[in-house]
mmCIF file of C-alpha atoms in Angstrom:
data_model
loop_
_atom_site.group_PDB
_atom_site.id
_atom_site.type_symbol
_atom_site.label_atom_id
_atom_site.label_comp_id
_atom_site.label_asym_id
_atom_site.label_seq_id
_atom_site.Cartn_x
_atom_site.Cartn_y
_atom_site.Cartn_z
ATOM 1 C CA UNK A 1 60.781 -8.613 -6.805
ATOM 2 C CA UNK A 2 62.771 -6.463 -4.558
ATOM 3 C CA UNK A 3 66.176 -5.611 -6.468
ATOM 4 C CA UNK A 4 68.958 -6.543 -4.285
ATOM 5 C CA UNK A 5 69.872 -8.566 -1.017
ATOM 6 C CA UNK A 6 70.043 -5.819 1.142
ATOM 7 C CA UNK A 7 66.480 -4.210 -0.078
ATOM 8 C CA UNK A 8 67.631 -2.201 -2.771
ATOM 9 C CA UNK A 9 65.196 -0.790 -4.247
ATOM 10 C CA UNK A 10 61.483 -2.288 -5.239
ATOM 11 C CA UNK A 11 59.966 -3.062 -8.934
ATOM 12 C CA UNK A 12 61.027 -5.437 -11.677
ATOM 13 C CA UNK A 13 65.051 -5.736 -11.712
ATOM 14 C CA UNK A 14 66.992 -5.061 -14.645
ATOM 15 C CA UNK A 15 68.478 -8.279 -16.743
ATOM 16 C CA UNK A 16 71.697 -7.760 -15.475
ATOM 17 C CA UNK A 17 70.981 -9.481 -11.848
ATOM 18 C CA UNK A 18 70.576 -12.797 -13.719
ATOM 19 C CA UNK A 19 74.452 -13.089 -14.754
ATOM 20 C CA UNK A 20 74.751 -14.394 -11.259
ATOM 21 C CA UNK A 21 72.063 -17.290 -11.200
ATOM 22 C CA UNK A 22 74.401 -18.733 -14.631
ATOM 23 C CA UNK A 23 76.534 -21.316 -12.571
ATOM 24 C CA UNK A 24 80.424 -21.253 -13.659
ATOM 25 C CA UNK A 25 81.333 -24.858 -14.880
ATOM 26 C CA UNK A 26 82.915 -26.784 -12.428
ATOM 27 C CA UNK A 27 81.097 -24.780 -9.246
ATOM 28 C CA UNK A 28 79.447 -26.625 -7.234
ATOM 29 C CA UNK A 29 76.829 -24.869 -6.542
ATOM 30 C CA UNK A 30 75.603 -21.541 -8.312
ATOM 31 C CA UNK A 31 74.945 -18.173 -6.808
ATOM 32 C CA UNK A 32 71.744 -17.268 -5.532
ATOM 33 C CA UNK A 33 73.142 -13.374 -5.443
ATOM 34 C CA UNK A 34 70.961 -10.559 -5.368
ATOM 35 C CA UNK A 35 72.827 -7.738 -6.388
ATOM 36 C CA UNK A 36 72.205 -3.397 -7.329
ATOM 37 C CA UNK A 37 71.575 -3.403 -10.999
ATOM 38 C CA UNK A 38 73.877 -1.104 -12.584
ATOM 39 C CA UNK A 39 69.868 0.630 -13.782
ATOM 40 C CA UNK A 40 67.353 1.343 -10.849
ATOM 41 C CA UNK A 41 65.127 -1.607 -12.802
ATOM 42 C CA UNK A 42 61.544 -1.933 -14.523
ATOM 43 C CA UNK A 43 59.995 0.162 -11.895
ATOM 44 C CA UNK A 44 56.237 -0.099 -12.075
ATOM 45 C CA UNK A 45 54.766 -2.126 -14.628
ATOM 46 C CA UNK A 46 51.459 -2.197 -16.289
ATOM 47 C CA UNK A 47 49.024 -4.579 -15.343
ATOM 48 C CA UNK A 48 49.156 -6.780 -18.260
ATOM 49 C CA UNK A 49 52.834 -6.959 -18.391
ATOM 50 C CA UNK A 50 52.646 -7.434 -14.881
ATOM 51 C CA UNK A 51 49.917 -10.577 -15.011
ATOM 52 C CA UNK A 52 52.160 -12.160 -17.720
ATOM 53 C CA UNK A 53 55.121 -12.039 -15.578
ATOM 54 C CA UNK A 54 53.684 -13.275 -12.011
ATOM 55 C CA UNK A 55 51.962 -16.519 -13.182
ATOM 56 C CA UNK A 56 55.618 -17.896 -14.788
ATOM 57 C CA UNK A 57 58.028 -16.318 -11.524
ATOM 58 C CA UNK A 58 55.050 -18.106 -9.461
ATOM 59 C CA UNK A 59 55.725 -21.296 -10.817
ATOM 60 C CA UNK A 60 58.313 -21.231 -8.513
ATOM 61 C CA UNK A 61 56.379 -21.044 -5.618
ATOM 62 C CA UNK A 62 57.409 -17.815 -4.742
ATOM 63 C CA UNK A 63 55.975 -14.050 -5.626
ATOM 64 C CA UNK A 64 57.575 -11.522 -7.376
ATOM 65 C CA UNK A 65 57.482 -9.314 -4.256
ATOM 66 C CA UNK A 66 59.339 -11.931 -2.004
ATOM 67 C CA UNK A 67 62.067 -13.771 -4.342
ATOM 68 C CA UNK A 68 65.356 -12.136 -5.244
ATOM 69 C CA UNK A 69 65.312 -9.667 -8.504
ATOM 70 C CA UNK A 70 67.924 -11.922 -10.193
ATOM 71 C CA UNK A 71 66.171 -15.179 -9.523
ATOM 72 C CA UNK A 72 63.079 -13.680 -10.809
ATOM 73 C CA UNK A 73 64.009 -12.614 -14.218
ATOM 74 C CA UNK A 74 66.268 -15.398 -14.985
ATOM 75 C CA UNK A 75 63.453 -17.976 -13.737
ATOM 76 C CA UNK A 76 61.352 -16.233 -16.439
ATOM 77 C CA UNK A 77 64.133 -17.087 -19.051
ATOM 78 C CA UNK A 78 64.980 -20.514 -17.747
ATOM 79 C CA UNK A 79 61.575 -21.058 -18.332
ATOM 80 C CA UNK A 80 60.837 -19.718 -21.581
ATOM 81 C CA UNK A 81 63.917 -19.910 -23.275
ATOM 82 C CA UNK A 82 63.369 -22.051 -26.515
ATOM 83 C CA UNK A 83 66.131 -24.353 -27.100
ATOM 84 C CA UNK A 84 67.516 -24.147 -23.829
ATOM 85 C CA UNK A 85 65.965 -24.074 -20.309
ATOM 86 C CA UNK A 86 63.042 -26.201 -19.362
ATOM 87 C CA UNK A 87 62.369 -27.131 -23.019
ATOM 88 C CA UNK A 88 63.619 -30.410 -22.931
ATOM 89 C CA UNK A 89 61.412 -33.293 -21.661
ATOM 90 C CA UNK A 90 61.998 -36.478 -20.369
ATOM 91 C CA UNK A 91 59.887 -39.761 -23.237
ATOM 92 C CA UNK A 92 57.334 -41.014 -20.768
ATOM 93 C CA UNK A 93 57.216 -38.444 -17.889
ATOM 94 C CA UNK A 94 60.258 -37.800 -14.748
ATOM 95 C CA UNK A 95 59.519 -40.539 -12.805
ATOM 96 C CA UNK A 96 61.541 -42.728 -15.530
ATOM 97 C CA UNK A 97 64.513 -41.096 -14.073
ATOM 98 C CA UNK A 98 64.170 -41.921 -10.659
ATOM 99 C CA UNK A 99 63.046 -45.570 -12.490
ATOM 100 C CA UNK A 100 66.386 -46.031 -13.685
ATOM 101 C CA UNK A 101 68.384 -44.865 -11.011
ATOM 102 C CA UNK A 102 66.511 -47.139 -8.421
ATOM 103 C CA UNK A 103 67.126 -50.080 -11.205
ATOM 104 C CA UNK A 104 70.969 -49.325 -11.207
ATOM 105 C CA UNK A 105 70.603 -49.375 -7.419
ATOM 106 C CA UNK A 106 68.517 -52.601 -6.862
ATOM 107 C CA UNK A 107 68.770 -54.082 -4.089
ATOM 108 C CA UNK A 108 70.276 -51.183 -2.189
ATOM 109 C CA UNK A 109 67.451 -48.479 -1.880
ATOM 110 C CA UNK A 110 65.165 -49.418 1.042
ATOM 111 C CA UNK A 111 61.528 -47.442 0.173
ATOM 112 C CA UNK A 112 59.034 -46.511 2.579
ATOM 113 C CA UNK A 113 61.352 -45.761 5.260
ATOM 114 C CA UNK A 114 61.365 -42.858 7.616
ATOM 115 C CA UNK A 115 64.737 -41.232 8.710
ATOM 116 C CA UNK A 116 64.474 -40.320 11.815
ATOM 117 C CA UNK A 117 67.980 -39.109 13.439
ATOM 118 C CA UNK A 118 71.116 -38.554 11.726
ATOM 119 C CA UNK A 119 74.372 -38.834 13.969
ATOM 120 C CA UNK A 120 77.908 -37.845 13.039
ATOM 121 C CA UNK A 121 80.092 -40.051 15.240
ATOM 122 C CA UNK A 122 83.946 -40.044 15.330
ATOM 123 C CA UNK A 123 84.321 -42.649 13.818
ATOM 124 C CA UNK A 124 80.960 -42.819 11.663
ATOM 125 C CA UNK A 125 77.378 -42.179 11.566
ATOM 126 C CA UNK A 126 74.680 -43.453 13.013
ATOM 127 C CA UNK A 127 71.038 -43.713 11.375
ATOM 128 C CA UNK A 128 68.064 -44.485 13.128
ATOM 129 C CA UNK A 129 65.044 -44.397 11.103
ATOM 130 C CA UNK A 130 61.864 -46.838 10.895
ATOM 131 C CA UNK A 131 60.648 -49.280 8.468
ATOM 132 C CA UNK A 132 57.371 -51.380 8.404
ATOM 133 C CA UNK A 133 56.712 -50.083 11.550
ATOM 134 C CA UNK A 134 59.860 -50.766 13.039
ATOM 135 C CA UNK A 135 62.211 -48.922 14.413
ATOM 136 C CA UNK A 136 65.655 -49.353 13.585
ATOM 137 C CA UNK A 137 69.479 -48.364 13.620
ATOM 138 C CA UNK A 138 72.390 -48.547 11.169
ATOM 139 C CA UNK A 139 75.851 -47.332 11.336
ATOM 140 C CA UNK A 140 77.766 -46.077 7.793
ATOM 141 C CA UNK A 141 81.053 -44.284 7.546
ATOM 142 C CA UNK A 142 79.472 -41.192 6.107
ATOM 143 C CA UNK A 143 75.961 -40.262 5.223
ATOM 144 C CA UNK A 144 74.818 -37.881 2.243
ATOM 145 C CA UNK A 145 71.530 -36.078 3.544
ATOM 146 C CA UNK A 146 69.609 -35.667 0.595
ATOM 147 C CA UNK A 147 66.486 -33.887 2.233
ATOM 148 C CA UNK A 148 64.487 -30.628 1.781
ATOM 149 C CA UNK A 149 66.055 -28.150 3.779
ATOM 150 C CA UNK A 150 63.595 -28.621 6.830
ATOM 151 C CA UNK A 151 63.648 -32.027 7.302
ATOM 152 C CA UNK A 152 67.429 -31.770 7.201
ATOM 153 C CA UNK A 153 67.333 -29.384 9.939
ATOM 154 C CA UNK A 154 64.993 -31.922 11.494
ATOM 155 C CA UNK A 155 66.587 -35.262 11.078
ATOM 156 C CA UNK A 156 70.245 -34.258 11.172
ATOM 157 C CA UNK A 157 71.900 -33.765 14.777
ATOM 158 C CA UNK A 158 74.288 -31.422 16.127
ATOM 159 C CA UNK A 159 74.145 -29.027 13.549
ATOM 160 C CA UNK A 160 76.444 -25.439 13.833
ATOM 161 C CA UNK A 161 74.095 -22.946 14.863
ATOM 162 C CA UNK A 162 74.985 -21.155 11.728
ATOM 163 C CA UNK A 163 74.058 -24.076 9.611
ATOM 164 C CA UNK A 164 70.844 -24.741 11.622
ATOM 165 C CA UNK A 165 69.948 -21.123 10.838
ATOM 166 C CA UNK A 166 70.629 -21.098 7.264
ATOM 167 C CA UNK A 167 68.323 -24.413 6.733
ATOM 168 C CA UNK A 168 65.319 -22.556 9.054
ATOM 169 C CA UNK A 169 65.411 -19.512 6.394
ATOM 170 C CA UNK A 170 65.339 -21.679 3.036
ATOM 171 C CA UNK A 171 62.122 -20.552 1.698
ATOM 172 C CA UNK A 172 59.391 -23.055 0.341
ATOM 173 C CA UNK A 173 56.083 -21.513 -1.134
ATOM 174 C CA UNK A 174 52.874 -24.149 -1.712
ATOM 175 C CA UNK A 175 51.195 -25.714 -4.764
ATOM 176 C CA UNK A 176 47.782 -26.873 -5.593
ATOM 177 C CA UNK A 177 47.948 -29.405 -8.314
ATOM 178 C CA UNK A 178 45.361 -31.354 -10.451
ATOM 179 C CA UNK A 179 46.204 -33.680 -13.096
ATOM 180 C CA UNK A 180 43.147 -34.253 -15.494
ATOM 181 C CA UNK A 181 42.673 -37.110 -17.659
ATOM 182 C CA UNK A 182 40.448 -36.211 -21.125
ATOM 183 C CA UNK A 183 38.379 -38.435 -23.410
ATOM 184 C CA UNK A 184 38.685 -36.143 -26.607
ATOM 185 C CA UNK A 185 38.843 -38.187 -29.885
ATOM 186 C CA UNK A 186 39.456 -35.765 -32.476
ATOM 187 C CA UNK A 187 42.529 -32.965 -32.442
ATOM 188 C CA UNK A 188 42.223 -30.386 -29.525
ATOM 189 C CA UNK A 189 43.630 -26.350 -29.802
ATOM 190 C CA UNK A 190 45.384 -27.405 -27.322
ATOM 191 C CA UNK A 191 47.568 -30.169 -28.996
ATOM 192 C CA UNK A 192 50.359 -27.710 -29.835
ATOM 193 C CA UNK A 193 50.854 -26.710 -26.711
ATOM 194 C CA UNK A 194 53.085 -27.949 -23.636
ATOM 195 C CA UNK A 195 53.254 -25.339 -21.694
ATOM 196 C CA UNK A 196 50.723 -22.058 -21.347
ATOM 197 C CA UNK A 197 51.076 -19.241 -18.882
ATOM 198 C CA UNK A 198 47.576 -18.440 -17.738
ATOM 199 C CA UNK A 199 47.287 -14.789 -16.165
ATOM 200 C CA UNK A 200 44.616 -13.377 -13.991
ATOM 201 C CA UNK A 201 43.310 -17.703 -13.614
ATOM 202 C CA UNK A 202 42.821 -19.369 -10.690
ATOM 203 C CA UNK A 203 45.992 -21.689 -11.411
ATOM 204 C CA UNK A 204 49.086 -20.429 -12.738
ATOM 205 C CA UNK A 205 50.116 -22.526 -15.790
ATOM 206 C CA UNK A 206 48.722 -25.647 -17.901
ATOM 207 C CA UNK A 207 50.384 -28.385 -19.048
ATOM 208 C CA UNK A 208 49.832 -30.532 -21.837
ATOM 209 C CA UNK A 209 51.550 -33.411 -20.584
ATOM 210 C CA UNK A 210 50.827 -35.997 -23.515
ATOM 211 C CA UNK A 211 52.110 -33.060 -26.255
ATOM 212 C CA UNK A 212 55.171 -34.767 -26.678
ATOM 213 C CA UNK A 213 53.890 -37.784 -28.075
ATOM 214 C CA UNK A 214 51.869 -36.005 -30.606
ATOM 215 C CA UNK A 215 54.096 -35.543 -33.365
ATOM 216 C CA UNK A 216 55.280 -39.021 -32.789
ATOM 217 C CA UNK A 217 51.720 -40.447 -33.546
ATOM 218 C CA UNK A 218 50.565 -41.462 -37.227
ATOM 219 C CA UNK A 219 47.235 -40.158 -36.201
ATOM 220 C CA UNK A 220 45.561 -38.422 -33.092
ATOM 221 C CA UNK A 221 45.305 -41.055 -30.338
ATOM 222 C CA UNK A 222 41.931 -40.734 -28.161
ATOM 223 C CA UNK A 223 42.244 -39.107 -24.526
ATOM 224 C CA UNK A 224 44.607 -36.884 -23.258
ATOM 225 C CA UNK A 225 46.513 -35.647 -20.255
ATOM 226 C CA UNK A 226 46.635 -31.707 -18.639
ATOM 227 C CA UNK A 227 48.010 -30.446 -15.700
ATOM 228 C CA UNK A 228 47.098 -27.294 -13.809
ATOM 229 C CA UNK A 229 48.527 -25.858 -11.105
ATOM 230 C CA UNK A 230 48.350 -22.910 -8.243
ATOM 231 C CA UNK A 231 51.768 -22.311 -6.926
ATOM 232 C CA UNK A 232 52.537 -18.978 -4.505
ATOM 233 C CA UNK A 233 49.561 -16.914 -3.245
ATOM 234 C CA UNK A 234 47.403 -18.578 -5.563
ATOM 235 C CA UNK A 235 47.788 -21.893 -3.755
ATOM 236 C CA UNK A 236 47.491 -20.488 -0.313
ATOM 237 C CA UNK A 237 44.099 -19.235 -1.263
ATOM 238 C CA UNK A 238 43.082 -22.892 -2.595
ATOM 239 C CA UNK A 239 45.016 -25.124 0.102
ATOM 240 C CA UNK A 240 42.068 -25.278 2.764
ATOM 241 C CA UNK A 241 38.979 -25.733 0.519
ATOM 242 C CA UNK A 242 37.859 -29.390 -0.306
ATOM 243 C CA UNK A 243 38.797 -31.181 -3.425
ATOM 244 C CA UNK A 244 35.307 -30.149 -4.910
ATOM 245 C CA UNK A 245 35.336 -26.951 -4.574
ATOM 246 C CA UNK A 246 38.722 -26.686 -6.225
ATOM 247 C CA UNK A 247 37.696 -28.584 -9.520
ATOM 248 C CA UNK A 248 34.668 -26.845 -9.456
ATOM 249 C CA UNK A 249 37.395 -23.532 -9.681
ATOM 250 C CA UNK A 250 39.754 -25.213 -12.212
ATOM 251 C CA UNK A 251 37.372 -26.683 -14.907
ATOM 252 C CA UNK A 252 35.742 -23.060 -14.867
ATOM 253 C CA UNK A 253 38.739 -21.269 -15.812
ATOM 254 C CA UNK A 254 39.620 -24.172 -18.040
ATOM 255 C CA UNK A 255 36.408 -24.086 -19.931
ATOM 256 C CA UNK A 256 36.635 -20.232 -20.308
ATOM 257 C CA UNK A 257 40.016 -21.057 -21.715
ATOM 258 C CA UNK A 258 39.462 -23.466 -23.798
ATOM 259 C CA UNK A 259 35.092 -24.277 -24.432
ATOM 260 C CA UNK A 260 36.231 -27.463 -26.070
ATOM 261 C CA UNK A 261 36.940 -28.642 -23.108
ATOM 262 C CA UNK A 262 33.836 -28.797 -22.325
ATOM 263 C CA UNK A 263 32.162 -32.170 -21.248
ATOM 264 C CA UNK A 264 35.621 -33.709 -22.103
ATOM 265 C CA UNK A 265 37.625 -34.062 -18.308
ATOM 266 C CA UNK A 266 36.986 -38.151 -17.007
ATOM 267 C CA UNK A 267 38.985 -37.340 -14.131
ATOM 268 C CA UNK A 268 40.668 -35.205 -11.547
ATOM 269 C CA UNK A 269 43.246 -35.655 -8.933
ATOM 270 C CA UNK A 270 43.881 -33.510 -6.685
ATOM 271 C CA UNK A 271 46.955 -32.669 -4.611
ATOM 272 C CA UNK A 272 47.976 -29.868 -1.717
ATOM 273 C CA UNK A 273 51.621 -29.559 -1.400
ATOM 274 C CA UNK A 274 52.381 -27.081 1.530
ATOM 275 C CA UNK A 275 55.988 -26.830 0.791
ATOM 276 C CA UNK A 276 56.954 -27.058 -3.108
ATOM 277 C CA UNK A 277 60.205 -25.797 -4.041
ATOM 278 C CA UNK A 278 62.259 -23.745 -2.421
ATOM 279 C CA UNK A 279 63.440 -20.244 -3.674
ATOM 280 C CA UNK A 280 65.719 -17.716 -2.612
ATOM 281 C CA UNK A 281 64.521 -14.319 -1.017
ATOM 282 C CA UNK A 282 67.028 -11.166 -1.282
ATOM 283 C CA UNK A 283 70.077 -12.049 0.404
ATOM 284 C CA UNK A 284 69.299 -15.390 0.038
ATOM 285 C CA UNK A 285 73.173 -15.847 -1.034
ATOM 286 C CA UNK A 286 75.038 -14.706 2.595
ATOM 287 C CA UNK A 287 73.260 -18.135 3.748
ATOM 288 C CA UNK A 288 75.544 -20.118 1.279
ATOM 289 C CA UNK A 289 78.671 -20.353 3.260
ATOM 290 C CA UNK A 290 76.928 -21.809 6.188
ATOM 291 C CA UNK A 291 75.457 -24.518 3.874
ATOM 292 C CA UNK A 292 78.350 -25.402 2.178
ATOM 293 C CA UNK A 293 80.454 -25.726 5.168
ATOM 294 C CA UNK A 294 82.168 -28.893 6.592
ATOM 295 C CA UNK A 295 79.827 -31.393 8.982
ATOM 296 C CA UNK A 296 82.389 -33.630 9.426
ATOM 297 C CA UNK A 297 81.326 -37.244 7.963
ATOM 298 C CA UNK A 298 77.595 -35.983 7.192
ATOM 299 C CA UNK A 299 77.215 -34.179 3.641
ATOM 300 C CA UNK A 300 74.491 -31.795 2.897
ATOM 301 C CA UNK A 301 72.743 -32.527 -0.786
ATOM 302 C CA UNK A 302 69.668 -31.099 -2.720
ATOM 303 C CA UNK A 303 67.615 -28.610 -4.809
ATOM 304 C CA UNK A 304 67.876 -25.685 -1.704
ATOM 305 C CA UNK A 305 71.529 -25.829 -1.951
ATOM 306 C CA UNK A 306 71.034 -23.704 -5.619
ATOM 307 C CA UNK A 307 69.215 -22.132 -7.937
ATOM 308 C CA UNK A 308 68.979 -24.835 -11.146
ATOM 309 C CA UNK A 309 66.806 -27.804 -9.003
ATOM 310 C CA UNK A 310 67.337 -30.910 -10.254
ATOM 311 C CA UNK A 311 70.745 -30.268 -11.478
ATOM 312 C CA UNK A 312 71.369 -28.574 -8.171
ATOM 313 C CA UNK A 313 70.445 -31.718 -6.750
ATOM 314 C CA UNK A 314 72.392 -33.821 -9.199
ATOM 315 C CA UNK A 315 75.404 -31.679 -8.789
ATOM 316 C CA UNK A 316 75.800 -31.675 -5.163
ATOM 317 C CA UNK A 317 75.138 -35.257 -4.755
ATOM 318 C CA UNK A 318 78.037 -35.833 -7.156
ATOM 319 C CA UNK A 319 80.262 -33.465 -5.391
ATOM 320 C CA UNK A 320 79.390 -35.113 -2.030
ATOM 321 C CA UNK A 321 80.131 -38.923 -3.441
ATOM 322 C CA UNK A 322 83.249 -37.657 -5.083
ATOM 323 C CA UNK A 323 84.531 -36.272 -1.492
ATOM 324 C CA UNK A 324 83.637 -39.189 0.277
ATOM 325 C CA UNK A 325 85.343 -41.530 -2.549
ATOM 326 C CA UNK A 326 88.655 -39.232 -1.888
ATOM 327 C CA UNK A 327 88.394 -39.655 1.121
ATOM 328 C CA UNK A 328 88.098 -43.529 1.196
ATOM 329 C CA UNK A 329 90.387 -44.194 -0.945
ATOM 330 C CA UNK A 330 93.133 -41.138 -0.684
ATOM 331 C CA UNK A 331 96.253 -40.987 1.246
ATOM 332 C CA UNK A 332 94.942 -39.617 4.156
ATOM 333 C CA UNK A 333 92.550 -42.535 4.721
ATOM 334 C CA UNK A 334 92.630 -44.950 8.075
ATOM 335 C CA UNK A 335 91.173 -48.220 8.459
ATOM 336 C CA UNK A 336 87.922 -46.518 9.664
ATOM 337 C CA UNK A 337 87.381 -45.142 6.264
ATOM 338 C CA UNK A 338 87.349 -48.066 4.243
#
């Protein structure tokens, strides 16, 4: 992790460049500052402190060497913070989020349709986009672009240059993910476990996604539930091969890590996902004000807009709604707003 915006500097960054990734409450969107650390940092590491730290920064899809020295370390400790951080889990796996949000919204969330162009007008925008193989073309008084950063800069139209720019340099790294299902019937060593850092593996981390529901059961259900993934340089190396040769890969390193494992995976699925999140290089802040700027009746929303993902996500979205809702409804509002 290089140790400020401007290159200052190379090795692991002191703790103090993290007090910038904590977002102030009521800010919109928190700092993705790389700044000098009052210390000239870690410097070199060993190797075993090193292969501890690179597996959890690469969950993030990026390396240690390209994302910002702030980011880094306090990705570490958003991640393995107990009590706080990622330790918190949603009953019956994220997807019941997005569940109940379309449920609020029935009736007004049209799935399986591709935006295509999205066009701030004077007095509105217009939306072309296709569904069931049709194309077709709405008009709205504003629109809230809730896209990763390049198919924002794809779909949205007459961008600022400076905007355009700033969207072009959002960095995504890639993931190769497998979800296993298990057919243990008796306790596993890794029943305890949600979440395991695996150094010098082919995949970064495991996840035992049916842990939660452990201590919540009188006695050990059958079956199970992992996850494995290769995010950064690890999933470059995996992206091209086929889907055999990567479970042939994973259920290696699994079985080395755990030999009870053994003769126990029923099934794999495999995924390649060329752009996973996105995550800010040194200097990644000076593209902020270009993001955050005004695009008339089109508003910007997502996880590349911060550092904190889904509550980046959430917290934009809610800023963008509430500035819309002002300006429906305040006193500067004409009959084309409402």
């Amino acid at each position: 992790m290089r140790s400020s915006a401007s290159g200052c500097g190379s090795g692991w960054p002191s703790p103090a460049t993290t007090e910038s990734l904590v977002p102030a409450k009521g800010k919109r969107t928190p700092s993705a500052r790389c700044e000098p650390s009052p210390t000239s940092g870690l410097g070199s590491v060993p190797p075993d402190v090193d292969a501890i730290l690179r597996p959890t920064i690469a969950r993030s899809s990026g390396e240690p060497e390209d994302v910002a020295a702030g980011y880094g370390v306090g990705y570490f400790h958003l991640v393995w913070s107990r009590g706080r951080g990622l330790s918190f889990n949603v009953i019956g796996g994220s997807g019941r989020l997005t569940d109940a949000i379309a449920h609020e919204l029935e009736g007004r969330i049209w799935a399986r349709s591709r935006v295509e162009e999205v066009t701030s007008e004077d007095e509105g925008v217009r939306i072309r986009y296709i569904h069931d193989r049709e194309r077709s073309e709405l008009r709205a008084r504003y629109a809230v672009v809730a896209t990763p950063a390049y198919v924002t800069r794809a779909i949205v139209r007459g961008l600022p240059e400076e905007t355009d720019r700033a969207l072009a340099a959002i960095s995504y790294g890639p993931y190769v993910v497998a979800g296993l299902l298990t057919a243990e019937t008796s306790a596993m060593p890794w029943d305890a476990i949600y979440a395991l850092a695996t150094p010098k593996r082919s995949f970064n981390m495991l996840f035992n996604t049916a842990n939660v529901l452990r201590p919540r059961s009188a006695q050990r259900q059958p079956g199970g539930s992992l996850m494995i993934y290769s995010g950064g340089s690890l999933g470059t190396r995996l992206l091209e091969l086929d889907d055999e040769r990567i479970v042939s890969i994973y259920t290696n390193d699994l079985y080395d890590l755990f030999p009870e494992s053994r003769g126990m995976v029923r099934e794999i699925v495999v995924q390649r996902w060329l752009h996973g999140l996105p995550y800010p290089r040194p200097g990644r802040h000076l593209l902020q004000p270009a993001l955050e700027r005004s695009l008339g009746r089109v508003y910007l929303a997502g996880d590349y807009l911060g550092t904190w993902y889904t509550e980046t996500a959430i917290r934009t979205g809610m800023a963008a709604a509430g500035d819309i809702a002002g300006r429906l409804t305040g006193p500067g509002s004409n009959v084309h707003d409402r």
